[in-house]
Short mmCIF file of C-alpha atoms and ligand atoms in Angstrom, two decimals:
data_model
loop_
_atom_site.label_atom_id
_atom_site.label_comp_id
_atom_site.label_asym_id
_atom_site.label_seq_id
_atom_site.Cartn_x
_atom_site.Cartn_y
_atom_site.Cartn_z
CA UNK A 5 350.96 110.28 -10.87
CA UNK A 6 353.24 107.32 -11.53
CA UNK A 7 354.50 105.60 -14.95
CA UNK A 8 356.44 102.77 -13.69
CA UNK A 9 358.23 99.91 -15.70
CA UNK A 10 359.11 96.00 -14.02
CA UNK A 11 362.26 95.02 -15.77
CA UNK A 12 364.28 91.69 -15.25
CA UNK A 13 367.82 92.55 -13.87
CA UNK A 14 368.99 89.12 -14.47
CA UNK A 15 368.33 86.52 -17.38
CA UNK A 16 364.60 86.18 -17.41
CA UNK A 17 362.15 84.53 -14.82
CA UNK A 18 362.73 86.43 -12.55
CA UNK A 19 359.25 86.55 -11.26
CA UNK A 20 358.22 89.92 -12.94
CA UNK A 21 355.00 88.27 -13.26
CA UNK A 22 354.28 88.16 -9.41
CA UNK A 23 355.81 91.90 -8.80
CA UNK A 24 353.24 93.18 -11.62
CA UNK A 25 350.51 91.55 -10.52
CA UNK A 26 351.06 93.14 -6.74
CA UNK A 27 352.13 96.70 -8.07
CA UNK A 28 348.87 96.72 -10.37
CA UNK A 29 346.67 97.03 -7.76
CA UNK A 30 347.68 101.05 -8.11
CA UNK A 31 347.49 100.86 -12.32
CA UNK A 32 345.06 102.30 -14.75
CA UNK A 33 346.59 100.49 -16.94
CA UNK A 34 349.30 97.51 -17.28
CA UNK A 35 351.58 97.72 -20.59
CA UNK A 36 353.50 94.93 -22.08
CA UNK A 37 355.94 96.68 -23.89
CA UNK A 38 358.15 94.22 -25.70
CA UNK A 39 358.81 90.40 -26.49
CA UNK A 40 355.77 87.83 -27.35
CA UNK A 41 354.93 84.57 -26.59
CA UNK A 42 358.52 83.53 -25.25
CA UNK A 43 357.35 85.27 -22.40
CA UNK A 44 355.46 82.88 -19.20
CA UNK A 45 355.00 84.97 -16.67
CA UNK A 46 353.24 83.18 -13.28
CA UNK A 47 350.73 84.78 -11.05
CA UNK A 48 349.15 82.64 -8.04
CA UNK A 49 346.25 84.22 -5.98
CA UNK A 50 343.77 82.86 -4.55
CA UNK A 51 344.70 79.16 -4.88
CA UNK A 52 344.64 79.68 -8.51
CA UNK A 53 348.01 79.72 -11.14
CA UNK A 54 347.11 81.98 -14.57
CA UNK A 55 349.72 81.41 -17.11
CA UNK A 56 350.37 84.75 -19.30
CA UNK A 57 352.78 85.04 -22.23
CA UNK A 58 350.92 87.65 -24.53
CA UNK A 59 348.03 89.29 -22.56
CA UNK A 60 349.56 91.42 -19.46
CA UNK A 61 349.51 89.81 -16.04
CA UNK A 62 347.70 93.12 -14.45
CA UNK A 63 344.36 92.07 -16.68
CA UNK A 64 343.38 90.11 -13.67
CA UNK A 65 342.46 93.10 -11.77
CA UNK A 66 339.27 94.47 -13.09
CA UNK A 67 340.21 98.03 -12.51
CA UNK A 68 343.13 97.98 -15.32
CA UNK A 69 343.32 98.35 -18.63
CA UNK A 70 345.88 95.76 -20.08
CA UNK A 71 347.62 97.11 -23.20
CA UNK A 72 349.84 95.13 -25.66
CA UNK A 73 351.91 97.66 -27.19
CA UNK A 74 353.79 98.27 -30.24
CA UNK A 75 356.98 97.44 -29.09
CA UNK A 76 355.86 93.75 -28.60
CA UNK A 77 355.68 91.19 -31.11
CA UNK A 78 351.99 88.92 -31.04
CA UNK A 79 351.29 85.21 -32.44
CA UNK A 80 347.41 85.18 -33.17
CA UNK A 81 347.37 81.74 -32.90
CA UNK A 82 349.14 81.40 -29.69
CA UNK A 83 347.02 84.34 -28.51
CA UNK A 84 343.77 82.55 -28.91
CA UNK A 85 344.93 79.34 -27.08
CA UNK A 86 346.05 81.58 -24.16
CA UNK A 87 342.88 84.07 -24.25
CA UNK A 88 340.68 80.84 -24.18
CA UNK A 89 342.41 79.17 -21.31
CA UNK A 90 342.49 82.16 -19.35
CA UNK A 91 338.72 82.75 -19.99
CA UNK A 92 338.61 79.08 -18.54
CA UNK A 93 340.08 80.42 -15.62
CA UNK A 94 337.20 83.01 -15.63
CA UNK A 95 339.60 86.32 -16.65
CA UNK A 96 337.78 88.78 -18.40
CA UNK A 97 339.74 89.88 -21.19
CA UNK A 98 337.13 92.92 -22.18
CA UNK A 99 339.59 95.18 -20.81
CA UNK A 100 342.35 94.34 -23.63
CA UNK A 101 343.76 96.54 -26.01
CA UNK A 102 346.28 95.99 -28.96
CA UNK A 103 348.33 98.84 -30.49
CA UNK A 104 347.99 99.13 -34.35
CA UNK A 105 351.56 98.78 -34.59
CA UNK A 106 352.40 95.35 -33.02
CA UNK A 107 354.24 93.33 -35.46
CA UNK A 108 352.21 89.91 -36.09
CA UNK A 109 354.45 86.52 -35.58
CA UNK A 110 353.75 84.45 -38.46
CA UNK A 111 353.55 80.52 -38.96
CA UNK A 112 356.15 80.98 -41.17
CA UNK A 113 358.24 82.97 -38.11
CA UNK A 114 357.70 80.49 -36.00
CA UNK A 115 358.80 77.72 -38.51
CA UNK A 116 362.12 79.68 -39.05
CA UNK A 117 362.58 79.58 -35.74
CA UNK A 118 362.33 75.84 -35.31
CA UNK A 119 364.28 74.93 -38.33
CA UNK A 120 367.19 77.52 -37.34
CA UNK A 121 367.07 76.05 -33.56
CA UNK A 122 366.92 72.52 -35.54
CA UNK A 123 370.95 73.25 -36.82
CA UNK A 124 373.84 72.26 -33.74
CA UNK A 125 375.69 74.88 -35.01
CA UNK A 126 375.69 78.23 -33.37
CA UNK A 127 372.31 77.03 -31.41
CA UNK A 128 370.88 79.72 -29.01
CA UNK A 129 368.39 77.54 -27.13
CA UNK A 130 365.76 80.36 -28.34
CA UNK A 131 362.21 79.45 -27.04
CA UNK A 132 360.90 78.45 -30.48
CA UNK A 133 357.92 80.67 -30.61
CA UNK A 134 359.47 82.73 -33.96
CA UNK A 135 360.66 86.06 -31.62
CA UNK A 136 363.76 86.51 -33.98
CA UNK A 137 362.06 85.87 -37.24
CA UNK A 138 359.28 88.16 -36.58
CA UNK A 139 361.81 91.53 -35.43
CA UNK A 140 363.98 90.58 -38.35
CA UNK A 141 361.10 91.02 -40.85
CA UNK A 142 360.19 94.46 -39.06
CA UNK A 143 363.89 95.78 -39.11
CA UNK A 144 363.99 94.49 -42.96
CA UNK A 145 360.70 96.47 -43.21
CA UNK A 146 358.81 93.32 -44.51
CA UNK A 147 356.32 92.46 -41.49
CA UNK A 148 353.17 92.50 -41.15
CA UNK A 149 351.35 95.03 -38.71
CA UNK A 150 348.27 94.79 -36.42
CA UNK A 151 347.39 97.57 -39.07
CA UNK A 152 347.54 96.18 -41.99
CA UNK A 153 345.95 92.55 -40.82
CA UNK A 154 342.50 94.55 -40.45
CA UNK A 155 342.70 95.65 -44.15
CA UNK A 156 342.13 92.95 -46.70
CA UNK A 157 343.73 94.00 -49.33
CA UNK A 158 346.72 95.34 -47.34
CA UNK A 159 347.10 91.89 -45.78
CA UNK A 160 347.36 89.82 -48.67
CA UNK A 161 349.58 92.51 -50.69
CA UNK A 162 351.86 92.29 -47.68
CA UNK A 163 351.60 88.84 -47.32
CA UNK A 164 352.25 88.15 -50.65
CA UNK A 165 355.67 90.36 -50.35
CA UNK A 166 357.27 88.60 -47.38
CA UNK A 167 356.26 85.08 -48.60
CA UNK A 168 358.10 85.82 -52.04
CA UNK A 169 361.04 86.39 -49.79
CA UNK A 170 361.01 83.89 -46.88
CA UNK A 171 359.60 81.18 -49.13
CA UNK A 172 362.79 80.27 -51.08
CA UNK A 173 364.44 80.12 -47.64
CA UNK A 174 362.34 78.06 -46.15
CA UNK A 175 362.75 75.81 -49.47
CA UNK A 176 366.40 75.82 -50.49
CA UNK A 177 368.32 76.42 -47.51
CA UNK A 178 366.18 74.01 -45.01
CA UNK A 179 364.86 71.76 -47.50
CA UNK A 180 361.26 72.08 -45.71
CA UNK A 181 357.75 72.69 -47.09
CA UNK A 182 356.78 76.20 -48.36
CA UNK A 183 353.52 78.12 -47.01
CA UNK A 184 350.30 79.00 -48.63
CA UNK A 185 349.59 82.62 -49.23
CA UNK A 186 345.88 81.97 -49.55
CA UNK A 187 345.63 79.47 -46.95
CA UNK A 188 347.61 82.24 -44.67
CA UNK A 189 345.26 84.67 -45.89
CA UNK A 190 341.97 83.14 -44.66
CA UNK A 191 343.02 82.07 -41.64
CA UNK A 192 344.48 86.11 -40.79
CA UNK A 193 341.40 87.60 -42.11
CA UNK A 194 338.99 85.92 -39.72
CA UNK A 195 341.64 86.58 -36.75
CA UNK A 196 341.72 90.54 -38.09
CA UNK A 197 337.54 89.97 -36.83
CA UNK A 198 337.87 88.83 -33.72
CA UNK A 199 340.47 91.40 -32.47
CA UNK A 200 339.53 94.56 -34.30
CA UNK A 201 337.30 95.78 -31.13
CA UNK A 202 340.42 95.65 -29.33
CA UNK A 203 342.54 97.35 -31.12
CA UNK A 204 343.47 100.95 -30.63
CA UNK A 205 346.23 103.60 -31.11
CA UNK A 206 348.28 102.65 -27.98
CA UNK A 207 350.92 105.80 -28.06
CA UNK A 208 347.99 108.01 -27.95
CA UNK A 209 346.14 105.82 -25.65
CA UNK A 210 349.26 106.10 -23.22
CA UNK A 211 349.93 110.11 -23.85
CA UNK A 212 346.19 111.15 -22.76
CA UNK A 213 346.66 108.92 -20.05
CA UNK A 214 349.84 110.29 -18.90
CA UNK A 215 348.78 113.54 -19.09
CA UNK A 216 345.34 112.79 -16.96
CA UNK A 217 347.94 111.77 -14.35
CA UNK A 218 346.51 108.14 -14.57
CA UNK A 219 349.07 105.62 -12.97
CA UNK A 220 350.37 102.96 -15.72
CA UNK A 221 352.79 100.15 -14.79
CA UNK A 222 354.88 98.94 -17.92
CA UNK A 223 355.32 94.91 -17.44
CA UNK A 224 358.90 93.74 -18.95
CA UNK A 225 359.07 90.63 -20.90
CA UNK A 226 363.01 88.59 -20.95
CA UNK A 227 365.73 90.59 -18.52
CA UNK A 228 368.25 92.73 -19.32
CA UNK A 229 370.97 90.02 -19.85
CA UNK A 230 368.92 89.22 -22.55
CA UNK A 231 368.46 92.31 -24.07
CA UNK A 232 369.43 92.64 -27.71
CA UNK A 233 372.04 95.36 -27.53
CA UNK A 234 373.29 95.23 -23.60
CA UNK A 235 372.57 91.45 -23.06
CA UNK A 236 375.15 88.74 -23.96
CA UNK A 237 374.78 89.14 -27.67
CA UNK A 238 374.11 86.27 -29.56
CA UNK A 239 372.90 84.71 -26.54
CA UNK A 240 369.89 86.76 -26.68
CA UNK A 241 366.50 87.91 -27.59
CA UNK A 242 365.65 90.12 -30.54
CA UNK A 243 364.06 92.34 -28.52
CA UNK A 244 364.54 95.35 -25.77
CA UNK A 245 363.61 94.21 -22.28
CA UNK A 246 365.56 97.01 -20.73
CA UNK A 247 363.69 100.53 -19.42
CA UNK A 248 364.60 102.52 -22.42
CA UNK A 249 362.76 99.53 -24.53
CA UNK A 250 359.81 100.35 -22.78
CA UNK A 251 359.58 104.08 -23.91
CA UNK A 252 360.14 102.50 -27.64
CA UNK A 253 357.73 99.80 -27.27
CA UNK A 254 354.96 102.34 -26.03
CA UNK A 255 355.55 105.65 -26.94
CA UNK A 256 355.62 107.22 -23.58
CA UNK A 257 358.56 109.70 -23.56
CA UNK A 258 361.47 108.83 -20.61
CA UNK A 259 361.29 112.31 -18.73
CA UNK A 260 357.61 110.56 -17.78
CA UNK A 261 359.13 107.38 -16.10
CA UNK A 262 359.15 107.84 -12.10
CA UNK A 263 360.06 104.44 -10.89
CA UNK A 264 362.08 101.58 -12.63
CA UNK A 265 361.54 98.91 -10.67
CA UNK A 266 364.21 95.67 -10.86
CA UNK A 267 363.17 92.29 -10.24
CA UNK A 268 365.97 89.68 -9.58
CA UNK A 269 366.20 86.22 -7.83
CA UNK A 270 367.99 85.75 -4.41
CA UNK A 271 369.70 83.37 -7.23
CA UNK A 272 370.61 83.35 -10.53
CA UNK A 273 368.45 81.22 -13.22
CA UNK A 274 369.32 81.26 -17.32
CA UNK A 275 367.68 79.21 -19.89
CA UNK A 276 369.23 78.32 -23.13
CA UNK A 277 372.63 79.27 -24.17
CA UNK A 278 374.71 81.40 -23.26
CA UNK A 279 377.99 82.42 -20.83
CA UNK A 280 376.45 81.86 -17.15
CA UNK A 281 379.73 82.25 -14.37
CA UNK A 282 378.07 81.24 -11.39
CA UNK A 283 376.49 78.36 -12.60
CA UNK A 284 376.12 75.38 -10.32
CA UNK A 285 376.38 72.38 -12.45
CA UNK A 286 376.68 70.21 -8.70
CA UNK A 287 373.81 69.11 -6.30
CA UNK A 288 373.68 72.70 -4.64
CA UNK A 289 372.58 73.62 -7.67
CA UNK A 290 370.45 70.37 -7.91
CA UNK A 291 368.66 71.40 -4.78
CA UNK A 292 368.10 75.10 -5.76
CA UNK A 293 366.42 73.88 -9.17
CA UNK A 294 364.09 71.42 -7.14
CA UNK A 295 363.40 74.00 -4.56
CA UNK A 296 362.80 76.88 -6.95
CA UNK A 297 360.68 74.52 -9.49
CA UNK A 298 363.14 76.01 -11.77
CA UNK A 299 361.69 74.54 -14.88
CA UNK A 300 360.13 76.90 -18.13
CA UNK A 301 356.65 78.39 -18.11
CA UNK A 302 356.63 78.27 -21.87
CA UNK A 303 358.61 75.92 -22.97
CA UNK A 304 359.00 73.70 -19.73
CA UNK A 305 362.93 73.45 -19.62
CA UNK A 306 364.98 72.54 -17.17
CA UNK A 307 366.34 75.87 -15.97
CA UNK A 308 370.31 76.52 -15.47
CA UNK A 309 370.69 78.12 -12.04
CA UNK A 310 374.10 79.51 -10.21
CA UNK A 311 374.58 81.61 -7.29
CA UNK A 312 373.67 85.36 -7.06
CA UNK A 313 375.68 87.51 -9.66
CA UNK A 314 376.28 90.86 -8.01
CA UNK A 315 378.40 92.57 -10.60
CA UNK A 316 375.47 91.56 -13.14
CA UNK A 317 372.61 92.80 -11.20
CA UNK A 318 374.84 95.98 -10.71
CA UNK A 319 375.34 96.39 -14.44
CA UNK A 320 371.37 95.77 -14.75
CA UNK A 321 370.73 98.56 -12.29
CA UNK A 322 373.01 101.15 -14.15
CA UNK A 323 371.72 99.87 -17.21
CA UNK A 324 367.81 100.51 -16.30
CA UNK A 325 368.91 103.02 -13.73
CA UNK A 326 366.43 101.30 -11.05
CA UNK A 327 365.13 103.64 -8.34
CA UNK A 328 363.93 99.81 -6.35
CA UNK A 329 364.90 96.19 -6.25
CA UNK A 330 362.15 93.69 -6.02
CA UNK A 331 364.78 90.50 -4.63
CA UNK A 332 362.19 87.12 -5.27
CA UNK A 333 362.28 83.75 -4.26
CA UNK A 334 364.38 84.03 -0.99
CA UNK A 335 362.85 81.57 0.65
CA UNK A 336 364.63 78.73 -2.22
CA UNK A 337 367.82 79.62 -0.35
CA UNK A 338 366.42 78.40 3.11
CA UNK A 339 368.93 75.60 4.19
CA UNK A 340 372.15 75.94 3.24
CA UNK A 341 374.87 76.26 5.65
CA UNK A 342 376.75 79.50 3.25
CA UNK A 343 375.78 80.89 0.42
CA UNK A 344 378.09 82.38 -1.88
CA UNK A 345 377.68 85.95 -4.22
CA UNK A 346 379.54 86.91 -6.62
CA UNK A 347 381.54 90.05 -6.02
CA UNK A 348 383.93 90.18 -9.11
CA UNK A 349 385.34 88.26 -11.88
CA UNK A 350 388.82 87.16 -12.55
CA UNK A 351 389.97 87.62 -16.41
CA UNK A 352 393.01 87.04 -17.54
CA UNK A 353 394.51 87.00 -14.04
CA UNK A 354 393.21 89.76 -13.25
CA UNK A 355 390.36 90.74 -10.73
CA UNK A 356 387.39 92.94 -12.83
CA UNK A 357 384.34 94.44 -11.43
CA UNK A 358 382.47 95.45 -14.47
CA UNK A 359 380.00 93.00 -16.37
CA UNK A 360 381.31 91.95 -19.30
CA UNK A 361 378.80 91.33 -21.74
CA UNK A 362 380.54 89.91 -25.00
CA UNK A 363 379.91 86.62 -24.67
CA UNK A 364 383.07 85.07 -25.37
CA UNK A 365 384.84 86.93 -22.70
CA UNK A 366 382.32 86.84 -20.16
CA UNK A 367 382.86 83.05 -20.64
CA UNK A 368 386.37 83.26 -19.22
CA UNK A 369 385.39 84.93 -16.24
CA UNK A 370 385.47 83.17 -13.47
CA UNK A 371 383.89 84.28 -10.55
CA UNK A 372 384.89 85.59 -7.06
CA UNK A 373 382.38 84.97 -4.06
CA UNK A 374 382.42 86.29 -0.79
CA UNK A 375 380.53 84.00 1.36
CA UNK A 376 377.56 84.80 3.90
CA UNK A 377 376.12 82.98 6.74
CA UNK A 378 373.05 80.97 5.47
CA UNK A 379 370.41 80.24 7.31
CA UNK A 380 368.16 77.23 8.44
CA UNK A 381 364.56 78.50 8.93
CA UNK A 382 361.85 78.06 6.29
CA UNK A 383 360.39 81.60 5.87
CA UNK A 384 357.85 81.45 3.34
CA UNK A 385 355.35 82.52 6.46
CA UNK A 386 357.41 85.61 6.92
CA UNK A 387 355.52 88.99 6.17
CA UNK A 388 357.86 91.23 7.91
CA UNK A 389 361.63 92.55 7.67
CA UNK A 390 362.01 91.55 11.48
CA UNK A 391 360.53 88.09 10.69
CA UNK A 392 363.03 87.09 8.69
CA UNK A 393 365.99 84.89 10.27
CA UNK A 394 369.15 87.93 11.12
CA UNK A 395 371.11 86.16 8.59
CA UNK A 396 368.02 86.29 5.63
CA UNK A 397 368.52 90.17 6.44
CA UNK A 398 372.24 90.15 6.63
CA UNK A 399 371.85 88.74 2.72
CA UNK A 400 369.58 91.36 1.69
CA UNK A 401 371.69 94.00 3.19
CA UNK A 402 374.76 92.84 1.63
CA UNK A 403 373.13 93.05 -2.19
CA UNK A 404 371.51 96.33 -1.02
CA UNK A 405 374.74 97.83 -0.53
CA UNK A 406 377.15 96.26 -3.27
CA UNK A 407 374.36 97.51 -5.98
CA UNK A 408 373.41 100.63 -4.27
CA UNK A 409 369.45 100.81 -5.05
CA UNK A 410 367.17 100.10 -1.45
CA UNK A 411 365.58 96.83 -1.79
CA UNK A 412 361.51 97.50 -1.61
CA UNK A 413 359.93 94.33 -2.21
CA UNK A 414 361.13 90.78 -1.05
CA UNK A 415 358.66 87.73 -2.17
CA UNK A 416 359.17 84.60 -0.17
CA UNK A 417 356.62 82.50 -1.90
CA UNK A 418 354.47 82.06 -5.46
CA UNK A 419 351.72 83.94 -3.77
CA UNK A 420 350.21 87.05 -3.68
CA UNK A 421 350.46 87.76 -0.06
CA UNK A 422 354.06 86.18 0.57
CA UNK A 423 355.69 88.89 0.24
CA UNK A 424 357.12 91.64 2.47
CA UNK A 425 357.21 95.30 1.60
CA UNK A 426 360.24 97.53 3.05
CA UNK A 427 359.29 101.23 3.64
P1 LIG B 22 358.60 85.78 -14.88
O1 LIG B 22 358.79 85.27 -16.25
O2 LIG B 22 359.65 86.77 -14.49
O3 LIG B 22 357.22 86.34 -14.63
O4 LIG B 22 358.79 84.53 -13.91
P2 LIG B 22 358.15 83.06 -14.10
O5 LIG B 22 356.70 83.13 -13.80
O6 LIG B 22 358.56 82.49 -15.41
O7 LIG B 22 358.96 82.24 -13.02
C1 LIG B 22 358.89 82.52 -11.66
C2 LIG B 22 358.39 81.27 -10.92
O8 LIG B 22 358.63 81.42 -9.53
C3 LIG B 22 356.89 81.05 -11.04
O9 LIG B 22 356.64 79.69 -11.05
C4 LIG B 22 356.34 81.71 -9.79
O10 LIG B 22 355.09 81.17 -9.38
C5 LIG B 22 357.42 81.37 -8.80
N1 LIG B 22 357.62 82.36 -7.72
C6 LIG B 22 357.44 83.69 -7.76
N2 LIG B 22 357.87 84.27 -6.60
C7 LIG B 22 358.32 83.26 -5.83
C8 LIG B 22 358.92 83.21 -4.53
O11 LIG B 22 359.15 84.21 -3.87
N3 LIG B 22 359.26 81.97 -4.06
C9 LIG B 22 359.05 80.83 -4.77
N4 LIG B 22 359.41 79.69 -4.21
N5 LIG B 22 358.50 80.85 -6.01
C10 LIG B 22 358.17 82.04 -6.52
P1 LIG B 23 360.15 85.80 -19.30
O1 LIG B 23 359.40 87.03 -19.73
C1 LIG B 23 363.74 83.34 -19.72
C2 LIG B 23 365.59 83.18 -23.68
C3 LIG B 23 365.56 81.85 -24.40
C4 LIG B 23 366.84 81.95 -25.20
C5 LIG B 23 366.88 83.41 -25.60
C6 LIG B 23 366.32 83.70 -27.00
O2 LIG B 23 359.30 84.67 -18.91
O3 LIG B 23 361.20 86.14 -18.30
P2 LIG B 23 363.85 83.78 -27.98
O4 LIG B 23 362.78 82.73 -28.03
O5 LIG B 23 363.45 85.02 -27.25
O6 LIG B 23 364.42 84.09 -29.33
O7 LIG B 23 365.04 83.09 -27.14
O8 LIG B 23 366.09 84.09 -24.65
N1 LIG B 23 364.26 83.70 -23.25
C7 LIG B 23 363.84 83.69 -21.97
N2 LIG B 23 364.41 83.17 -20.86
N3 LIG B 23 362.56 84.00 -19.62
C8 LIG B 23 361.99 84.54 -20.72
O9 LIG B 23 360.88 85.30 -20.66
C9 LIG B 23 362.61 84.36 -21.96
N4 LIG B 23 362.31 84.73 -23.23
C10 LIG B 23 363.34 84.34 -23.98
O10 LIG B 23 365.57 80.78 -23.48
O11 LIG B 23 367.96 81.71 -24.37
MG1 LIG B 24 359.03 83.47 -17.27
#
């Protein structure tokens, strides 16, 4: 019996996409458990690339359920573009379900979102998709549930509510067009149709399942620097992409996790705003982007990348507690005479080793590297440990240690079977 959760250790991308998509081939069932469409999470197999930022990366294996739970936030319309290009792709999505309790993103969320992002001042770089809108509403107690979309009358009474309240804002303080309650209402009902087979009572759905013993793998959205409360607040996402924010997204109790699993870049990537103290704004960092193809799934931005940031990824692993490291994209750092980690900061002349996650102060950090001995090989062919170049291993050791959680998994490539498992 497993229940096992993929969390980003670092700021997103991280490749959880990959990771779920090889660890599902032992799930029942694969959870999303928080986020929405910000998410683009990759999966190459078979000479084919799926895209997924709603629907759970494990639905390509036929043996899994994939469950969108209540902790995650869902755009209907952004839903149906994805379901229908994945269907493209030949995916069958029969095996979907959708928790009653998943908040819906709205038009007018989304909207919010872009006007908000629209203002230079105090800018996050958010992803646009309405993710901060939509978990306002629910902590306000004003949004609109899975539940009440497949009830009429409940829609357009609850509709009606929010509209009376995010109207006027829309209005007065952006000066932009207000929405239609109607129109709004029309367009909801006939989504309510098409998902209402899939929809089921996910924490129940989850509990039987646990206690049948069935193995479920919980797929993180975001990483923990993003998280809302641990991550570098405001420079964040309004959601919980740590471990403990998959036991609130889905309902399954934390004495029934067995394996937290942490998936980090050889690197560091970050996209948007935010305190970042190993950046690389120089042509090493140039030459990591182009190697990495660091550039958005969702919303195809250039991604910020720095070296490897050892007190974060420690932080992340006390944070999630993670009983394995998945370390991705190792073969991006293939060429480069040194490569430098980042051991500790220095704050106010003085050397720290704890993350600092107010973002103000962690922008005055600057970072201290030790440097390791790079190495020159390509190794996106390796499938072993003792493949790998001695210095490849002497970098893995070196984060193994500092973090203190045994790296299991090390992907050297997009694909499925580039990767190399450590027993
Ligand atoms: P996620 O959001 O954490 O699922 O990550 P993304 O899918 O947004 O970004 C990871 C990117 O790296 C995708 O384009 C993957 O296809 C790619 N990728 C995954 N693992 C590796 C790897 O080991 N090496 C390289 N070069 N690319 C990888
Ligand atoms: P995956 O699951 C990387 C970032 C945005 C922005 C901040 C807030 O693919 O790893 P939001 O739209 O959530 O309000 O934006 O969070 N962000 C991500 N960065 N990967 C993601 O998802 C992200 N989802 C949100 O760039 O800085
Ligand atoms: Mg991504």
């Amino acid at each position: 019996m497993s229940v096992s959760v993929v969390v980003g250790a670092q700021w997103g991308d991280e490749a959880k996409g990959k990771i779920v998509d090889l660890l599902a081939q032992r799930a029942r069932y694969v959870v999303r458990y928080a986020g929405g469409s910000n998410a683009g999470h990759t999966v190459c197999t078979n000479g084919t690339t799926y895209k997924f930022h709603l629907i759970p990366a494990g639905v390509l294996h036929p043996h899994v359920t994939a469950v969108i739970a209540d902790g995650v936030v869902m755009d209907l319309r952004a839903f149906n573009i994805e379901a229908a290009a994945l269907r493209e792709q030949g995916v069958d999505l029969s095996r979907l379900r959708i928790g009653l309790g998943v908040h819906l993103t709205m038009p007018y969320h989304r909207l919010l979102d872009e006007l908000e992002e629209a203002q230079i001042e105090g800018r996050i770089g958010t992803t646009k998709r309405g993710i901060g809108p939509t978990y306002a509403d629910k902590a306000w107690r004003i949004g609109i549930r899975v539940a009440d979309l497949l009830e009429r009358e409940r829609l357009a009474q609850r509709l009606q509510r929010v509209l009376q309240r995010r109207n006027p804002t829309i209005q007065r303080v952006y000066g932009a067009k207000p929405l239609d309650a109607n129109a709004l209402l029309e367009e909801f009902a006939r989504y309510a149709e098409q998902i209402r087979p899939c929809v089921c009572d996910v924490p129940h759905l989850l509990m039987q399942a646990v206690e049948r013993g069935e193995p479920i793998l919980m797929e993180g959205a975001q990483g923990t620097l993003l998280d809302l409360d641990y991550g570098t607040y405001p420079y964040v996402t309004s959601s919980h992409p740590v471990a403990a924010g998959a036991c609130l997204g889905t309902g399954i109790a934390p004495n029934r996790l067995t394996e937290i699993w942490g998936v980090a870049k050889a690197y560091t990537t970050r996209v948007g705003e935010g305190p970042f103290p190993t950046e690389l704004e120089d042509e090493v960092g140039d030459r990591i982007r182009n190697r990495g193809r660091e550039y958005g799934t969702t919303t195809g931005r250039a991604r910020r990348v720095g070296w490897l940031d050892l007190v974060a990824l420690r932080y992340a692993a006390r944070i999630n507690g993670f009983t394995a490291l998945a370390v991705t994209l190792l073969d991006v750092l293939s060429g480069f005479p040194t490569l430098k980690v980042c051991v500790a900061y220095r704050l106010n002349g003085k050397e720290i080793s704890d993350f600092v996650a107010d973002a103000p102060t962690l922008a005055r950090c600057e970072p201290i590297y030790a440097e390791l001995p790079g190495w020159h090989e390509e190794i996106d062919h390796c499938r072993t440990l003792s493949e790998l170049p001695p210095n490849a291993r002497t970098y893995l050791n070196f984060i193994e240690e500092y973090v203190g959680v045994p790296i299991r998994l090390i992907s050297v490539g997009p694909s499925r079977e580039q990767t190399i498992e450590c027993l």
